[in-house]
Short mmCIF file of C-alpha atoms in Angstrom, two decimals:
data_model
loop_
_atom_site.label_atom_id
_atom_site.label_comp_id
_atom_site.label_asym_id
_atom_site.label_seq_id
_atom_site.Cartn_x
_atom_site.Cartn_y
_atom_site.Cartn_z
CA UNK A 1 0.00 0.00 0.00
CA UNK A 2 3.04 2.68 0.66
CA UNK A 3 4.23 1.49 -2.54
CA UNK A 4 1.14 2.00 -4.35
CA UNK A 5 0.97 5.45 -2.25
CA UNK A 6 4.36 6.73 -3.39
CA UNK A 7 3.70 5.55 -6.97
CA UNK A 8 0.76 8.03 -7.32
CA UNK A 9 2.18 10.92 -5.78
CA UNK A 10 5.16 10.29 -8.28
CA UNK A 11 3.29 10.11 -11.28
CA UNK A 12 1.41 13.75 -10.52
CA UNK A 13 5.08 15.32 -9.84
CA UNK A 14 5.94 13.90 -13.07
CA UNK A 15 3.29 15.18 -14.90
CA UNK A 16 3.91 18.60 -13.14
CA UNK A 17 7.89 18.77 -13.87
CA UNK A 18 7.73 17.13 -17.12
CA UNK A 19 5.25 19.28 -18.93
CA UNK A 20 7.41 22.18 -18.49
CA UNK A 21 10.19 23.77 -20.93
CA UNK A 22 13.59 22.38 -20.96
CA UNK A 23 15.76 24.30 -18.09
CA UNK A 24 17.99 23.60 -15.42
CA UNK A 25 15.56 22.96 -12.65
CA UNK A 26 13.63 20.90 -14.84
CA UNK A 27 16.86 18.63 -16.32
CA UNK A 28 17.61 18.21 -12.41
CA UNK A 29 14.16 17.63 -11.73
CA UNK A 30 14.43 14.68 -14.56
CA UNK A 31 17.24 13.16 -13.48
CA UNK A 32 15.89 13.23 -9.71
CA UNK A 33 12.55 11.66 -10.02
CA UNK A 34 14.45 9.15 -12.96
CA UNK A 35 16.11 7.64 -9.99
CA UNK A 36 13.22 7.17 -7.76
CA UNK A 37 11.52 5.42 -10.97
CA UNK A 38 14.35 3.31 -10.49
CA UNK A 39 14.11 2.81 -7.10
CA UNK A 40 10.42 2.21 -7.69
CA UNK A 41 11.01 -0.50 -9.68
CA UNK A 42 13.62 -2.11 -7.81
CA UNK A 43 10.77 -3.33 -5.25
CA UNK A 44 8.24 -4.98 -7.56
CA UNK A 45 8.58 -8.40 -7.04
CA UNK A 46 10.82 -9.61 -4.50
CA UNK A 47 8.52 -11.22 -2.52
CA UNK A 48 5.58 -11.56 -5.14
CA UNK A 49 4.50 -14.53 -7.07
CA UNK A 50 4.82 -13.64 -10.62
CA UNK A 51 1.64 -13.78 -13.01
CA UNK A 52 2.16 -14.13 -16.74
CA UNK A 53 -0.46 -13.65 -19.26
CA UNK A 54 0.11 -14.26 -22.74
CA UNK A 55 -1.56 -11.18 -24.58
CA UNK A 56 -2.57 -11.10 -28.38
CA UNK A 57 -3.42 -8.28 -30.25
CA UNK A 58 -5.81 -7.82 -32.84
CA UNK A 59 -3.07 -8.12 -35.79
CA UNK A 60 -1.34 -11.24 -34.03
CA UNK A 61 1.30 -9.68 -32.39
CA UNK A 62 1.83 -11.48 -28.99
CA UNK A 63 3.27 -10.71 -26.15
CA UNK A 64 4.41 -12.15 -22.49
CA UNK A 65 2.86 -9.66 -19.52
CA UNK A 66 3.57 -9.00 -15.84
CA UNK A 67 1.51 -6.81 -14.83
CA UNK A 68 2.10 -4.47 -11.46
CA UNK A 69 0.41 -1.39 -10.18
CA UNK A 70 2.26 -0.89 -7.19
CA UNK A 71 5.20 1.64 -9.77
CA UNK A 72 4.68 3.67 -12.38
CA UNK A 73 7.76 2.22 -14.79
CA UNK A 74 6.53 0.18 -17.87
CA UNK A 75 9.66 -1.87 -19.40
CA UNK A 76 9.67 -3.63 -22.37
CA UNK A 77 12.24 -6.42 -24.28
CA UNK A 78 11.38 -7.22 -27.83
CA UNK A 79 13.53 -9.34 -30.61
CA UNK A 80 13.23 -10.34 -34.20
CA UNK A 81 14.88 -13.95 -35.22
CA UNK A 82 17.85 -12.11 -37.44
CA UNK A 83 21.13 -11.16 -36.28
CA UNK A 84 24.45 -11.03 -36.79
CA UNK A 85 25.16 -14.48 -38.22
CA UNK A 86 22.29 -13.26 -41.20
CA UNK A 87 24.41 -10.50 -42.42
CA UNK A 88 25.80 -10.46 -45.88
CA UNK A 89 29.14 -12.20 -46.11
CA UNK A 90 30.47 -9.16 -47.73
CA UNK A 91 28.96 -6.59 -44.87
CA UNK A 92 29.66 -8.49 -42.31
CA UNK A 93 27.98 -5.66 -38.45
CA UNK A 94 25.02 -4.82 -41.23
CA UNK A 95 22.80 -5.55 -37.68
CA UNK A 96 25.30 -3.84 -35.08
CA UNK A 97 25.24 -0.71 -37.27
CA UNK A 98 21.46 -0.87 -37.96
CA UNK A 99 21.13 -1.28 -34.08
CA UNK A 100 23.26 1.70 -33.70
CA UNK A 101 21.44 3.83 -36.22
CA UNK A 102 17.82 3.22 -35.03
CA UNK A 103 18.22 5.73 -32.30
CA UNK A 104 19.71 8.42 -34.27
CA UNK A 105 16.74 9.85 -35.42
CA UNK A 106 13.43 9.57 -36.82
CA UNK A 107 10.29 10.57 -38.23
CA UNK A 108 10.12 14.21 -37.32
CA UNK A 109 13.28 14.16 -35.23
CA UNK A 110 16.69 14.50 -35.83
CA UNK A 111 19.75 12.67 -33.35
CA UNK A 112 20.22 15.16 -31.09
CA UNK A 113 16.30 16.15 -31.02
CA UNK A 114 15.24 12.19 -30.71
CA UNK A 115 17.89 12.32 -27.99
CA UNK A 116 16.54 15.53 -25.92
CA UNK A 117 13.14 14.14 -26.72
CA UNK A 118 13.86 10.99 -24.29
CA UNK A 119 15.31 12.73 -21.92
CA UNK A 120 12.26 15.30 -21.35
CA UNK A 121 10.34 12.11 -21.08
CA UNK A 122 12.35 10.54 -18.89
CA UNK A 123 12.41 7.12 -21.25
CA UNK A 124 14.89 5.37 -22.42
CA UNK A 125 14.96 2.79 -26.08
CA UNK A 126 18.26 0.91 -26.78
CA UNK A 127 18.58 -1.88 -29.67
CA UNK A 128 21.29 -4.78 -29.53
CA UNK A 129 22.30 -7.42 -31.67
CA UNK A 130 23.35 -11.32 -31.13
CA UNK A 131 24.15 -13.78 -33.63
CA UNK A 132 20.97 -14.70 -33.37
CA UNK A 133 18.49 -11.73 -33.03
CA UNK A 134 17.72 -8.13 -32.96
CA UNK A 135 16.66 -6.90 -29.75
CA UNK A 136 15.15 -3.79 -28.47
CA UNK A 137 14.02 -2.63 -25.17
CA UNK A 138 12.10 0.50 -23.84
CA UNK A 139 11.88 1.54 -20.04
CA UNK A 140 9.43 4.40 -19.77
CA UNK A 141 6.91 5.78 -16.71
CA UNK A 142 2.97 5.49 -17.14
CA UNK A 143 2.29 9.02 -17.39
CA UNK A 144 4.80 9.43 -20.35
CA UNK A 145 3.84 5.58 -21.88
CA UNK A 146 1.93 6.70 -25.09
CA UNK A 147 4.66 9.69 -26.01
CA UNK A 148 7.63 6.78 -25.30
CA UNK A 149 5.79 4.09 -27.24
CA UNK A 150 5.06 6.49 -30.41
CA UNK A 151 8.84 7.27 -30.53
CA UNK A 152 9.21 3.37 -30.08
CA UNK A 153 6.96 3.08 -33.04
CA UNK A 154 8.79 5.63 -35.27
CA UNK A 155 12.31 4.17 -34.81
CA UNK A 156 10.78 0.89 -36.29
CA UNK A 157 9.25 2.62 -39.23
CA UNK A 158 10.38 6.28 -39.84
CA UNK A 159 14.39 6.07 -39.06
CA UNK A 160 16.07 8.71 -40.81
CA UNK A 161 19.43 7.20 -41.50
CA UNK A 162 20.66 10.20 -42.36
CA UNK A 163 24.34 10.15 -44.18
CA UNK A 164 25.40 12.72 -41.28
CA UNK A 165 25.20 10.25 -38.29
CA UNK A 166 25.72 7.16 -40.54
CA UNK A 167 29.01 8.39 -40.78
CA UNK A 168 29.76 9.47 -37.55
CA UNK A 169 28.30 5.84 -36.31
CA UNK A 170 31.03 3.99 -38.86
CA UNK A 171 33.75 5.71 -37.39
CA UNK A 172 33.23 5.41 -34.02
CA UNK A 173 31.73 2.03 -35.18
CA UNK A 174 35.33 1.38 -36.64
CA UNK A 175 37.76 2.45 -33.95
CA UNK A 176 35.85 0.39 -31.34
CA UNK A 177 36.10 -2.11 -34.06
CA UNK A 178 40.34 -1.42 -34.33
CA UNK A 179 40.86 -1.51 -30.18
CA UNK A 180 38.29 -4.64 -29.70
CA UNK A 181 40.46 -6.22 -32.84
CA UNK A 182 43.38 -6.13 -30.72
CA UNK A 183 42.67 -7.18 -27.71
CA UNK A 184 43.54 -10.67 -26.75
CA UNK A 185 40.52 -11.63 -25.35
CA UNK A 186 38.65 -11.11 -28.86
CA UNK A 187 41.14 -12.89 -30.69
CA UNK A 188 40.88 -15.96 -28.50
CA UNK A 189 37.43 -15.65 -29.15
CA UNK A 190 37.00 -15.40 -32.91
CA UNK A 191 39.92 -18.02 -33.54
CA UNK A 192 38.28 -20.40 -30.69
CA UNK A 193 34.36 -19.34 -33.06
CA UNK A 194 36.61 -20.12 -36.42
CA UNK A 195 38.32 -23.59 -34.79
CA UNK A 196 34.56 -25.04 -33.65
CA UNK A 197 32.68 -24.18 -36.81
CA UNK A 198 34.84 -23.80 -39.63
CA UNK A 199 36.32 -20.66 -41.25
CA UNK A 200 33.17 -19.55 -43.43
CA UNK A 201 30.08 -20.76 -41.26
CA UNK A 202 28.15 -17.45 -39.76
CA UNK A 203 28.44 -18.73 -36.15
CA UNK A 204 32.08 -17.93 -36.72
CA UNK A 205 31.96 -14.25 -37.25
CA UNK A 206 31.64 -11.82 -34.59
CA UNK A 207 28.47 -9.66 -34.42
CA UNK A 208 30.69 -6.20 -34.80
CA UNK A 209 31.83 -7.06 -38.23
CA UNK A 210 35.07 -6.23 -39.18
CA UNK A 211 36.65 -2.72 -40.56
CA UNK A 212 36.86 -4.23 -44.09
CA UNK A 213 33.26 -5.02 -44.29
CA UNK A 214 31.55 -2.09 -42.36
CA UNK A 215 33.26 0.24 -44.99
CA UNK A 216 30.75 -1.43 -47.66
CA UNK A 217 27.68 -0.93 -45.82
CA UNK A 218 25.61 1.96 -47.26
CA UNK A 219 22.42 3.64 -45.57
CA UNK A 220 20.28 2.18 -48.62
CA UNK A 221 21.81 -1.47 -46.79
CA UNK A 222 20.13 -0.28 -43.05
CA UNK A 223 16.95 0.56 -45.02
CA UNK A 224 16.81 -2.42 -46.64
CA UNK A 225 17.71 -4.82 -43.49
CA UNK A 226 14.46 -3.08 -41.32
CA UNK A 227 12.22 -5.25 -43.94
CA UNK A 228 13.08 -8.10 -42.56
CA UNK A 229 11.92 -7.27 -38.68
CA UNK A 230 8.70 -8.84 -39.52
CA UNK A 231 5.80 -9.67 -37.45
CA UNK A 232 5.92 -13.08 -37.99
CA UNK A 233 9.84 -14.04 -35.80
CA UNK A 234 8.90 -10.95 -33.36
CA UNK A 235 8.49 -12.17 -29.58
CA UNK A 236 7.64 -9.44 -27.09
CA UNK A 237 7.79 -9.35 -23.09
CA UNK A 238 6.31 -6.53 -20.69
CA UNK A 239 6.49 -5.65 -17.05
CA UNK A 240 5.28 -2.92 -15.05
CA UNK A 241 1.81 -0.76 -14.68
CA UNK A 242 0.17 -1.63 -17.64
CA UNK A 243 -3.04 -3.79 -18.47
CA UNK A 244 -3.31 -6.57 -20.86
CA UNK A 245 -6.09 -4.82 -22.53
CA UNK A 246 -3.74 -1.34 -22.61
CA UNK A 247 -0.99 -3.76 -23.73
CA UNK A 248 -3.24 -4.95 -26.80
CA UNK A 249 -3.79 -1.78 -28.23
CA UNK A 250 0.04 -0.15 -27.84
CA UNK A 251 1.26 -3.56 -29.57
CA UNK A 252 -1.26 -2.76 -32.86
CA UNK A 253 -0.43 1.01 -32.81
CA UNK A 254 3.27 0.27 -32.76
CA UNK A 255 3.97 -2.73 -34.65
CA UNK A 256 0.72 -4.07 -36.66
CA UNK A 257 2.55 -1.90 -39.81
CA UNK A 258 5.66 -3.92 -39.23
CA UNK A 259 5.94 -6.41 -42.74
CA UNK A 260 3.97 -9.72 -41.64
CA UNK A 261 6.61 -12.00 -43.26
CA UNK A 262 9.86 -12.05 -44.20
CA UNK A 263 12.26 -14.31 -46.28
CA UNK A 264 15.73 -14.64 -44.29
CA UNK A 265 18.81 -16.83 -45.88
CA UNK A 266 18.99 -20.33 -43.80
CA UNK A 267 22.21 -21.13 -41.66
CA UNK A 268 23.85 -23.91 -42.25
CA UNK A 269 24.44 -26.77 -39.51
CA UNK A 270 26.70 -27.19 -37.22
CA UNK A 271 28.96 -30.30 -36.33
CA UNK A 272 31.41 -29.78 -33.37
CA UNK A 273 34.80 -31.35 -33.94
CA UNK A 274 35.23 -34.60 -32.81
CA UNK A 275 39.01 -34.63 -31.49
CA UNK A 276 40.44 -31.71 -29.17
CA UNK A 277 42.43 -29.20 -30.80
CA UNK A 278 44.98 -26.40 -29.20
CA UNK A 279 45.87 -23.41 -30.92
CA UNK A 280 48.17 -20.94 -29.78
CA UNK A 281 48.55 -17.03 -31.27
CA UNK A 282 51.80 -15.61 -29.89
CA UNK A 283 50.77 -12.36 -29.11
CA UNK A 284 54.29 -10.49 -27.03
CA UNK A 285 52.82 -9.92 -23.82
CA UNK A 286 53.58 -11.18 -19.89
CA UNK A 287 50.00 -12.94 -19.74
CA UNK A 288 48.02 -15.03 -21.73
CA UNK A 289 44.85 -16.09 -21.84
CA UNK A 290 43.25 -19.78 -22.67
CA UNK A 291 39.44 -20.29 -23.94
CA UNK A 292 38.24 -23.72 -23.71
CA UNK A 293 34.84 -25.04 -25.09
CA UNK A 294 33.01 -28.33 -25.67
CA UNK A 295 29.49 -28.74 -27.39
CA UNK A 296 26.40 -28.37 -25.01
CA UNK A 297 22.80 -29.02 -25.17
CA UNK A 298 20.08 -27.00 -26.18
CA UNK A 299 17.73 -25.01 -23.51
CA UNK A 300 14.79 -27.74 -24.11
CA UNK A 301 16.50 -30.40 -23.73
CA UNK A 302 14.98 -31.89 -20.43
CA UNK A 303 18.80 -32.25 -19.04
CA UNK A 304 18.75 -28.68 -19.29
CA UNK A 305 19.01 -27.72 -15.73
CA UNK A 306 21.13 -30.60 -14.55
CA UNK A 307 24.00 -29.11 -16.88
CA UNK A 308 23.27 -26.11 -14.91
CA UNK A 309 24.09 -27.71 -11.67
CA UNK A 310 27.42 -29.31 -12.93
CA UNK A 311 28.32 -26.03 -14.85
CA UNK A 312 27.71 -24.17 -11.24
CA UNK A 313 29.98 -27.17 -9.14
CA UNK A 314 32.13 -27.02 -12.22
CA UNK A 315 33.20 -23.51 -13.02
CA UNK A 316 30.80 -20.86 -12.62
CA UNK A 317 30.31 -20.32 -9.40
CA UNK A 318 32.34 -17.97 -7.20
CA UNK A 319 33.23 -21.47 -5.12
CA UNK A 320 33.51 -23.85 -8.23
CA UNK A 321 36.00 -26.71 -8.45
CA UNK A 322 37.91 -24.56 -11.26
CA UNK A 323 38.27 -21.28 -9.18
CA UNK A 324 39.38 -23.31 -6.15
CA UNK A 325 41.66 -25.95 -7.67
CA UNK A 326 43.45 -23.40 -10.63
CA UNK A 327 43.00 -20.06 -8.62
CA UNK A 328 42.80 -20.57 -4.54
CA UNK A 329 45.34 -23.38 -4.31
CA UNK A 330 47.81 -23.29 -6.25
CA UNK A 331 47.50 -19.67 -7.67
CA UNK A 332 48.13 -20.47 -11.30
CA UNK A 333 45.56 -18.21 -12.67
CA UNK A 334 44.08 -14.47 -12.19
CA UNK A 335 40.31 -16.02 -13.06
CA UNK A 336 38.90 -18.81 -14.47
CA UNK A 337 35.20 -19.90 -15.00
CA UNK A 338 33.15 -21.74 -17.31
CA UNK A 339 29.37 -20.75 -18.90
CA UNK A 340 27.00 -21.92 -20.78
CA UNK A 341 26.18 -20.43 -24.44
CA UNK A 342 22.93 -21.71 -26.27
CA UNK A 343 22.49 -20.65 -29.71
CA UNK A 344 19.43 -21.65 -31.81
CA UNK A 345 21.56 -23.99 -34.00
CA UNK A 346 24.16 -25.30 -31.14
CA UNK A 347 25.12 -24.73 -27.41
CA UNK A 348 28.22 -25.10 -26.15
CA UNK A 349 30.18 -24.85 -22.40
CA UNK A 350 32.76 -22.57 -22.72
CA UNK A 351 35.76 -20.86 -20.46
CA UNK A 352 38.23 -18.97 -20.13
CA UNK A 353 41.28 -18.36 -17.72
CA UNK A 354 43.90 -15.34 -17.83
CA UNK A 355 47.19 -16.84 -16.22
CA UNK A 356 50.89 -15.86 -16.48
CA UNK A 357 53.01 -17.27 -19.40
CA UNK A 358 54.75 -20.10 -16.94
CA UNK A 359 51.74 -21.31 -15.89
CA UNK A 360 49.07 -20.54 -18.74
CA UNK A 361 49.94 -24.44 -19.70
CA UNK A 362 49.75 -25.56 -16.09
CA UNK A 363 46.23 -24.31 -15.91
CA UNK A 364 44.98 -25.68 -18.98
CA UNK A 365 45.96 -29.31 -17.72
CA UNK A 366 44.29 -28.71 -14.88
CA UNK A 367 40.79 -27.73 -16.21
CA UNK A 368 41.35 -30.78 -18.25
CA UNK A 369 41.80 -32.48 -15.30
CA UNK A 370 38.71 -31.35 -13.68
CA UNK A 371 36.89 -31.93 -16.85
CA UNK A 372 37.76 -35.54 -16.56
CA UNK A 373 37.53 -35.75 -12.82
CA UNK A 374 33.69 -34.76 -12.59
CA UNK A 375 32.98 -37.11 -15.96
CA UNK A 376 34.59 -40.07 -13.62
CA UNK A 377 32.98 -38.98 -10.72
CA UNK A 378 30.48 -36.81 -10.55
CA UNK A 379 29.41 -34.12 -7.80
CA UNK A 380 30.04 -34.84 -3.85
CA UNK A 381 26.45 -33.89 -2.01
CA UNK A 382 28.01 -30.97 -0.76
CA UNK A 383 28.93 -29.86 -3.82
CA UNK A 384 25.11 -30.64 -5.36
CA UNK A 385 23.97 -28.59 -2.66
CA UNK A 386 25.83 -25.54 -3.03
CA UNK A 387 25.25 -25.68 -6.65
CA UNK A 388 21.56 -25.52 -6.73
CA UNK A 389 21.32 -23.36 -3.44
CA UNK A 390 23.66 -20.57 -6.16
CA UNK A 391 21.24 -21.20 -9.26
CA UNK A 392 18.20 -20.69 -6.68
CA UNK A 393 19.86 -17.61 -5.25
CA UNK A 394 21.05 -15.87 -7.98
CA UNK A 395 17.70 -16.58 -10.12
CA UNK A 396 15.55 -14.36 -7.25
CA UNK A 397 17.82 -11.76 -8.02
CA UNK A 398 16.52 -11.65 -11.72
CA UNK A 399 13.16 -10.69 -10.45
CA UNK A 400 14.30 -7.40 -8.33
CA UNK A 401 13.29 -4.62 -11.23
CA UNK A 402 10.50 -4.52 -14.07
CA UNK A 403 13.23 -4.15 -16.50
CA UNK A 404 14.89 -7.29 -15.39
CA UNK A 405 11.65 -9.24 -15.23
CA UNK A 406 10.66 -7.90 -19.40
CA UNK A 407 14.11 -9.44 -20.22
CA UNK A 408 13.80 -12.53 -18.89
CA UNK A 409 9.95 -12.94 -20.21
CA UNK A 410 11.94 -12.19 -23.61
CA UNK A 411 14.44 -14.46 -23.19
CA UNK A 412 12.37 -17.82 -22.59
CA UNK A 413 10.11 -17.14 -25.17
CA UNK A 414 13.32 -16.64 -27.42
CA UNK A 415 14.18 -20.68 -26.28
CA UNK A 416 10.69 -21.42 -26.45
CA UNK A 417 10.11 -22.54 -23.44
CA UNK A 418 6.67 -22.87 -21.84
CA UNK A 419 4.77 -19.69 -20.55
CA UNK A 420 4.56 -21.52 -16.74
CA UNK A 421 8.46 -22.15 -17.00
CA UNK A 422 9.90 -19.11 -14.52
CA UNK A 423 6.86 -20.43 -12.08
CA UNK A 424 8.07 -24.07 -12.31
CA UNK A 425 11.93 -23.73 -12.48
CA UNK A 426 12.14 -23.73 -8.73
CA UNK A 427 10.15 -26.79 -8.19
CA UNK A 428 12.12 -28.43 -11.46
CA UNK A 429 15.58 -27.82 -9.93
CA UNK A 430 14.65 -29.18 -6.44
CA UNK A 431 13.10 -32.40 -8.20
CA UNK A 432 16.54 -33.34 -9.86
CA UNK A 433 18.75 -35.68 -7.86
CA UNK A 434 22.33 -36.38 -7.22
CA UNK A 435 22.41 -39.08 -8.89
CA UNK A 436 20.89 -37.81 -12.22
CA UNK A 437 23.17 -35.16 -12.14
CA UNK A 438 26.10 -37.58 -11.97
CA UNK A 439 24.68 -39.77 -14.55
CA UNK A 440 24.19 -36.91 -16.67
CA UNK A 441 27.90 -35.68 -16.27
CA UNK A 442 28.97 -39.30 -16.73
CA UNK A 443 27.66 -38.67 -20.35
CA UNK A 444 28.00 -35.41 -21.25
CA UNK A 445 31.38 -34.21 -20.21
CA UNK A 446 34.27 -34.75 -23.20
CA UNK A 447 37.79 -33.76 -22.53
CA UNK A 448 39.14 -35.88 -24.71
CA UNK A 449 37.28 -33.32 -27.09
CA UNK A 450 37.92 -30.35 -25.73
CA UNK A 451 38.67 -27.26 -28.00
CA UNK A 452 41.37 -24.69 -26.89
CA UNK A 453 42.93 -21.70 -27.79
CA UNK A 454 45.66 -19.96 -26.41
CA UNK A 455 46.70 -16.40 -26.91
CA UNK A 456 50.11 -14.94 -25.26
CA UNK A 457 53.51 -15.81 -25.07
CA UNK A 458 53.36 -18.97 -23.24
CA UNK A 459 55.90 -21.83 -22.42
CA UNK A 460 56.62 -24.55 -24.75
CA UNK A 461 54.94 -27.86 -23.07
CA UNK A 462 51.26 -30.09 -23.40
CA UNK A 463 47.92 -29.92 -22.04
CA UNK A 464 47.40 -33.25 -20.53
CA UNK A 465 44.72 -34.53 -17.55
CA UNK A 466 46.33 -37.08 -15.15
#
C-alpha cells in the first residue's frame, strides 16, 4: 500500500515537472525523479509470485505480460529472429550498425532532437544485436507511456538514417572495431568461433563485423535490413503498470505496420569437432589467456538444468571446483570460470582463464583435469547442494526490477520454453537428484574433445589430464 501510495504521488510530480520547458531545474528535476523510478522498480517483485499472461493483439502480435500497479515504470524487451550471423558475407555488423542507427533519429526528429526528446520524457529505447536476433528494449513511466511508445513506433518505421550520423556511427563504429580487434581476449574468441565451426560458417563471425566489411555498408543497406523485422519471428515481453487490454492496443499502434513475413537466408548446420584441438597465437605480452569449449545441449533439452548444476559445481560459481583448484590453491591463474552459451543452432560450455606465461599451460591441464575428474565422478552432495542453493539464489535476483523481469519474459520465449516455466523452475531444480546429475555428467562431459585456444607468449609444453 506505501508502494502504491508513493507511486501516485510520483506520477502527478511527473506530470507537473515534465510538462514544463527544458531548463535547469527541470533537467535536475528529470534526473531526480528518474532515480526514484528506479528505485520504484527495484521493489516490484521480490517477494511476489509472478503472473504471466500471454496477450494477443488484434493483428497477431503477442506478447508475455507482468503486470504491477504498485510503480509507475513500464519496461519492455522485444527481438526479431535475425542477427548477426544473417548478415551479408560481404557486410559483415550490417545488424550492429542498424542497431546503432535506429536511435539516431526519426520521423520528425533529428539525433540530437530524438535524444533531448527521451530525456524530457524521462524514457529510455536501446537496440542490440546477437548472432541470433535483434533486440530492443524500452523503459518508460505510465504518465509518459503513449509519447515513449510512439517514438518506439517511429524508430521501427520512420528512421532517418541520415548520411550525417551514418558516418559518424562507422567511425566510431570502426575504432571500437580497431581496439576490440586487438585485444587478446577477442582474438581468442573469434579463432576459438573459427576452430569449432569452420572458417566460413556465420556462427564464426563476430556480431561487430570487421573494418573491411563495415566500410561497404551503405544507408540504402540499413533501409533495406528493417524489412526483414517482420511480425511473424517478433516475440515481445512486458512488465510494469500496464493492463493486458492497454498492452493490446500499444502492440497494434506500434507494430501491426511492421511487414507480416519475411524471407531470411537459412544457416547452415553445425557439427562440433570430434578430437580436441589447441591453438596458440603468440601475441608479445607477460599474460596469456586460454578459452576452452566443448558442445552443449540445447535449452529444451529436459537435461537442461542438470547441466546447470554441474556447470555451477564445475566452473561458474564464485566457489567452483575450477576457481578453487586453478586459482585458490595453487595460484596459477588471475580467473577462471566456465558458462554456458545456447544458440538456436548449437550450445556449447565454454571458459576462459587469464594466467601468467609459466603457468598458462599448467592451468589448462588442470581444467582438463577437472573436466575428466567430474565425468569419472560426478558431484560430492556438498557440492550438489551448493550448486543448486547458487542457481536458486542468484535466479531471485533476476526478479528485483520490471526491467529485469521484461528481459527474462523475452528471453524464454526466445528458447521457447513454456509460458509456466519461470513459475516451475524452482520446483524443477529441487526435483533433480544427485544421482541424475552424476549420470548426466557421466555422459555429457568430453575432454578428450575439448577445443582450446591460447593467446600470449606462453611456455613450450602439453595440455594433458592425469
Amino acid at each position: 500500500m506505501q508502494l502504491l501510495s508513493l507511486s501516485l504521488i510520483l506520477n502527478l510530480i511527473l506530470q507537473l515537472f515534465y510538462g514544463r520547458k527544458n531548463n535547469l531545474r527541470g533537467k535536475i528535476m528529470r534526473l531526480f525523479f528518474s532515480l526514484i523510478i528506479t528505485l520504484l522498480s527495484s521493489f516490484s517483485f521480490a517477494h511476489a509470485e509472478l503472473k504471466i499472461q500471454e496477450v494477443v493483439s488484434t493483428h497477431g502480435v503477442r506478447a508475455w505480460l507482468v503486470e504491477d500497479h504498485t510503480t509507475p515504470v513500464i519496461a519492455m524487451n522485444f527481438s526479431f529472429e535475425i542477427g548477426a550471423a544473417q548478415d551479408p558475407e560481404d557486410k559483415k555488423g550490417l545488424a550492429a550498425l542498424a542497431s546503432q542507427m535506429l536511435t539516431e533519429g526519426a520521423g520528425k526528429f533529428s539525433s540530437h532532437d530524438f535524444a533531448q526528446k527521451l530525456q524530457e520524457i524521462a524514457s529510455f529505447i536501446s537496440f542490440d544485436v546477437t548472432l541470433s536476433h535483434f533486440q530492443g528494449s524500452l523503459k518508460t513511466t505510465q504518465v509518459n507511456a503513449k509519447e515513449a511508445f510512439q517514438l518506439l513506433k517511429i524508430t521501427l518505421t520512420e528512421p532517418l538514417f541520415s548520411s550525417h550520423e551514418f558516418t559518424k556511427v562507422v567511425n566510431a563504429h570502426a575504432t571500437s572495431l580497431a581496439n576490440s580487434e586487438k585485444k587478446p581476449s577477442t582474438i581468442a574468441l573469434f579463432q576459438l568461433r573459427k576452430q569449432i565451426f569452420g572458417t566460413t560458417h556465420p556462427y564464426a563471425r563476430l556480431t561487430e563485423g570487421s573494418l573491411e566489411t563495415i566500410k561497404k555498408i551503405t544507408p540504402n543497406d540499413l533501409k533495406n535490413f528493417m524489412k526483414n523485422l517482420s511480425r511473424n519471428t517478433l516475440k515481445i515481453g512486458v512488465c510494469g503498470n500496464i493492463t493486458a487490454q492497454e498492452l493490446k492496443q500499444i502492440l497494434d499502434e506500434i507494430l501491426s505496420s511492421l511487414p507480416k513475413e519475411s524471407s531470411l537466408p537459412q544457416i547452415p548446420p553445425v557439427q562440433f569437432p570430434q578430437q580436441e584441438k589447441v591453438t596458440t597465437i603468440k601475441l608479445a605480452q607477460p599474460q596469456s589467456i586460454g578459452f576452452f569449449a566443448q558442445q552443449a545441449i540445447p535449452f529444451k533439452d529436459p537435461n537442461n538444468l542438470k547441466l546447470a548444476i554441474a556447470n555451477e559445481a564445475l566452473g561458474h560459481g564464485s566457489v567452483s571446483r575450477l576457481m578453487n583448484e586453478v586459482r585458490e590453491k595453487r595460484g596459477y591463474a588471475y580467473h577462471v570460470g566456465t558458462n554456458i552459451n545456447q544458440e538456436p543452432l548449437i550450445s556449447l560450455l565454454i571458459g576462459s582463464v587469464g594466467s601468467q606465461n609459466t603457468r598458462i599451460m599448467k592451468s589448462l591441464s588442470l581444467i582438463k583435469e577437472e573436466w575428466k575428474r567430474i565425468r569419472d565422478h560426478g558431484l560430492t552432495k556438498e557440492e550438489f547442494e551448493d550448486a543448486k542453493s547458487h542457481i536458486l539464489g542468484a535466479y531471485t535476483l533476476n526478479f528485483m526490477s520490471s526491467p529485469q523481469i521484461a528481459e527474462l519474459l523475452l528471453l524464454y520465449q526466445e528458447f521457447e520454453a513454456p509460458i509456466t516455466y519461470m513459475q516451475n523452475r524452482e520446483q524443477l531444480l529441487n526435483a533433480i537428484t544427485l544421482t541424475q546429475v552424476n549420470q548426466f555428467a557421466k555422459d555429457f562431459f568430453t575432454p578428450e574433445k575439448l577445443q582450446i585456444v591460447i593467446v600470449g607468449n606462453p611456455e613450450e609444453g602439453e595440455i594433458h589430464a592425469q
